């Protein structure tokens, strides 16, 4: 009587490897997308902190923002953040709308801001 082999055939091994490869690539894709999303969230978070800092500086120094963009930069979390702000007139001459935009590069005219803040300031 012949003994039956208890091992796997070459075809079974190859099918298992294909399933493993497909699963591994899907998992790696999920990990990559998660890490990419986290870096975007980090930029957005720190950008919002820079915008809040700019707003605080404007209020503490009692700066009446002009209608044209004012560009500057700030260090935070070990990197340089570029920002710009401007005021816009409202119906009340004692109030002005204030916009703050934060960027990760110095190209503030062409890049999309990572953070945006709009509020109102008074004289």
Short mmCIF file of C-alpha atoms in Angstrom, two decimals:
data_model
loop_
_atom_site.label_atom_id
_atom_site.label_comp_id
_atom_site.label_asym_id
_atom_site.label_seq_id
_atom_site.Cartn_x
_atom_site.Cartn_y
_atom_site.Cartn_z
CA UNK A 1 0.00 0.00 0.00
CA UNK A 2 1.22 3.45 -0.96
CA UNK A 3 1.65 6.12 1.70
CA UNK A 4 0.01 9.45 0.95
CA UNK A 5 2.29 12.52 0.99
CA UNK A 6 1.39 14.98 3.69
CA UNK A 7 3.30 17.91 2.14
CA UNK A 8 2.04 20.71 -0.07
CA UNK A 9 2.29 20.59 -3.83
CA UNK A 10 4.19 23.22 -5.75
CA UNK A 11 0.93 24.69 -7.03
CA UNK A 12 -0.42 25.09 -3.48
CA UNK A 13 2.78 26.81 -2.37
CA UNK A 14 2.67 29.21 -5.33
CA UNK A 15 -0.98 30.08 -4.67
CA UNK A 16 -0.16 30.73 -1.01
CA UNK A 17 2.73 33.02 -2.04
CA UNK A 18 0.50 34.97 -4.43
CA UNK A 19 -2.11 35.46 -1.68
CA UNK A 20 0.61 36.55 0.76
CA UNK A 21 2.10 39.00 -1.77
CA UNK A 22 -1.27 40.58 -2.55
CA UNK A 23 -2.15 40.89 1.12
CA UNK A 24 1.27 42.35 1.96
CA UNK A 25 1.06 44.96 -0.79
CA UNK A 26 -2.42 45.99 0.39
CA UNK A 27 -1.20 46.34 3.98
CA UNK A 28 1.83 48.38 2.85
CA UNK A 29 -0.44 50.66 0.83
CA UNK A 30 -2.65 51.27 3.88
CA UNK A 31 0.41 52.03 6.04
CA UNK A 32 1.80 54.44 3.43
CA UNK A 33 -1.50 56.30 3.14
CA UNK A 34 -1.81 56.52 6.91
CA UNK A 35 1.69 57.94 7.30
CA UNK A 36 1.11 60.41 4.47
CA UNK A 37 -2.13 61.54 6.11
CA UNK A 38 -0.43 61.98 9.47
CA UNK A 39 2.22 64.28 8.02
CA UNK A 40 -0.53 66.39 6.47
CA UNK A 41 -2.34 66.56 9.79
CA UNK A 42 0.88 67.59 11.51
CA UNK A 43 1.45 70.42 9.02
CA UNK A 44 -2.13 71.58 9.44
CA UNK A 45 -1.87 71.48 13.25
CA UNK A 46 1.40 73.42 13.45
CA UNK A 47 0.20 75.81 10.75
CA UNK A 48 -2.86 76.58 12.84
CA UNK A 49 -0.61 77.21 15.85
CA UNK A 50 1.42 79.69 13.78
CA UNK A 51 -1.78 81.46 12.68
CA UNK A 52 -2.92 81.67 16.32
CA UNK A 53 0.50 83.06 17.32
CA UNK A 54 0.31 85.72 14.59
CA UNK A 55 -3.17 86.71 15.72
CA UNK A 56 -1.98 86.95 19.34
CA UNK A 57 0.99 89.12 18.32
CA UNK A 58 -1.26 91.45 16.33
CA UNK A 59 -3.69 91.84 19.23
CA UNK A 60 -0.99 92.23 21.91
CA UNK A 61 0.95 94.80 19.88
CA UNK A 62 -2.30 96.58 18.96
CA UNK A 63 -1.47 96.48 15.25
CA UNK A 64 -4.16 97.83 12.94
CA UNK A 65 -3.73 95.53 9.93
CA UNK A 66 -3.36 97.19 6.54
CA UNK A 67 -5.42 96.21 3.51
CA UNK A 68 -2.35 94.80 1.72
CA UNK A 69 -0.64 91.51 2.53
CA UNK A 70 2.16 91.59 5.11
CA UNK A 71 4.61 88.67 4.72
CA UNK A 72 6.82 87.28 7.47
CA UNK A 73 8.13 84.01 8.87
CA UNK A 74 8.23 82.25 12.22
CA UNK A 75 10.10 79.31 13.72
CA UNK A 76 8.03 76.55 15.27
CA UNK A 77 8.67 72.85 15.89
CA UNK A 78 12.13 72.99 14.35
CA UNK A 79 11.08 74.43 11.00
CA UNK A 80 10.39 77.77 9.38
CA UNK A 81 6.77 78.67 8.66
CA UNK A 82 5.90 81.46 6.28
CA UNK A 83 2.77 83.49 6.81
CA UNK A 84 0.98 86.53 5.55
CA UNK A 85 -1.88 88.58 6.90
CA UNK A 86 -4.05 91.45 5.80
CA UNK A 87 -6.98 93.42 7.03
CA UNK A 88 -10.17 94.12 5.15
CA UNK A 89 -12.55 96.97 5.79
CA UNK A 90 -15.96 96.28 7.28
CA UNK A 91 -19.06 98.46 7.52
CA UNK A 92 -17.90 99.65 10.94
CA UNK A 93 -14.71 101.75 10.71
CA UNK A 94 -13.66 100.53 14.18
CA UNK A 95 -13.60 96.89 13.09
CA UNK A 96 -11.52 95.18 10.48
CA UNK A 97 -11.58 91.63 9.18
CA UNK A 98 -8.18 89.93 9.56
CA UNK A 99 -7.02 87.03 7.39
CA UNK A 100 -3.93 84.97 8.25
CA UNK A 101 -2.53 82.36 5.86
CA UNK A 102 0.34 79.99 6.76
CA UNK A 103 2.59 78.24 4.23
CA UNK A 104 5.43 75.71 4.40
CA UNK A 105 7.42 77.46 1.65
CA UNK A 106 8.20 81.10 0.97
CA UNK A 107 6.10 81.05 -2.23
CA UNK A 108 3.05 82.58 -0.57
CA UNK A 109 1.63 83.86 -3.85
CA UNK A 110 1.46 80.47 -5.57
CA UNK A 111 1.17 77.83 -2.85
CA UNK A 112 -1.94 76.67 -1.07
CA UNK A 113 -1.90 77.59 2.63
CA UNK A 114 -1.68 74.77 5.18
CA UNK A 115 -3.68 76.87 7.63
CA UNK A 116 -6.11 79.76 7.31
CA UNK A 117 -7.58 81.92 10.04
CA UNK A 118 -10.13 84.70 9.75
CA UNK A 119 -11.26 86.86 12.62
CA UNK A 120 -12.13 90.45 13.45
CA UNK A 121 -10.07 93.03 15.29
CA UNK A 122 -11.09 96.37 16.74
CA UNK A 123 -9.27 99.65 17.25
#
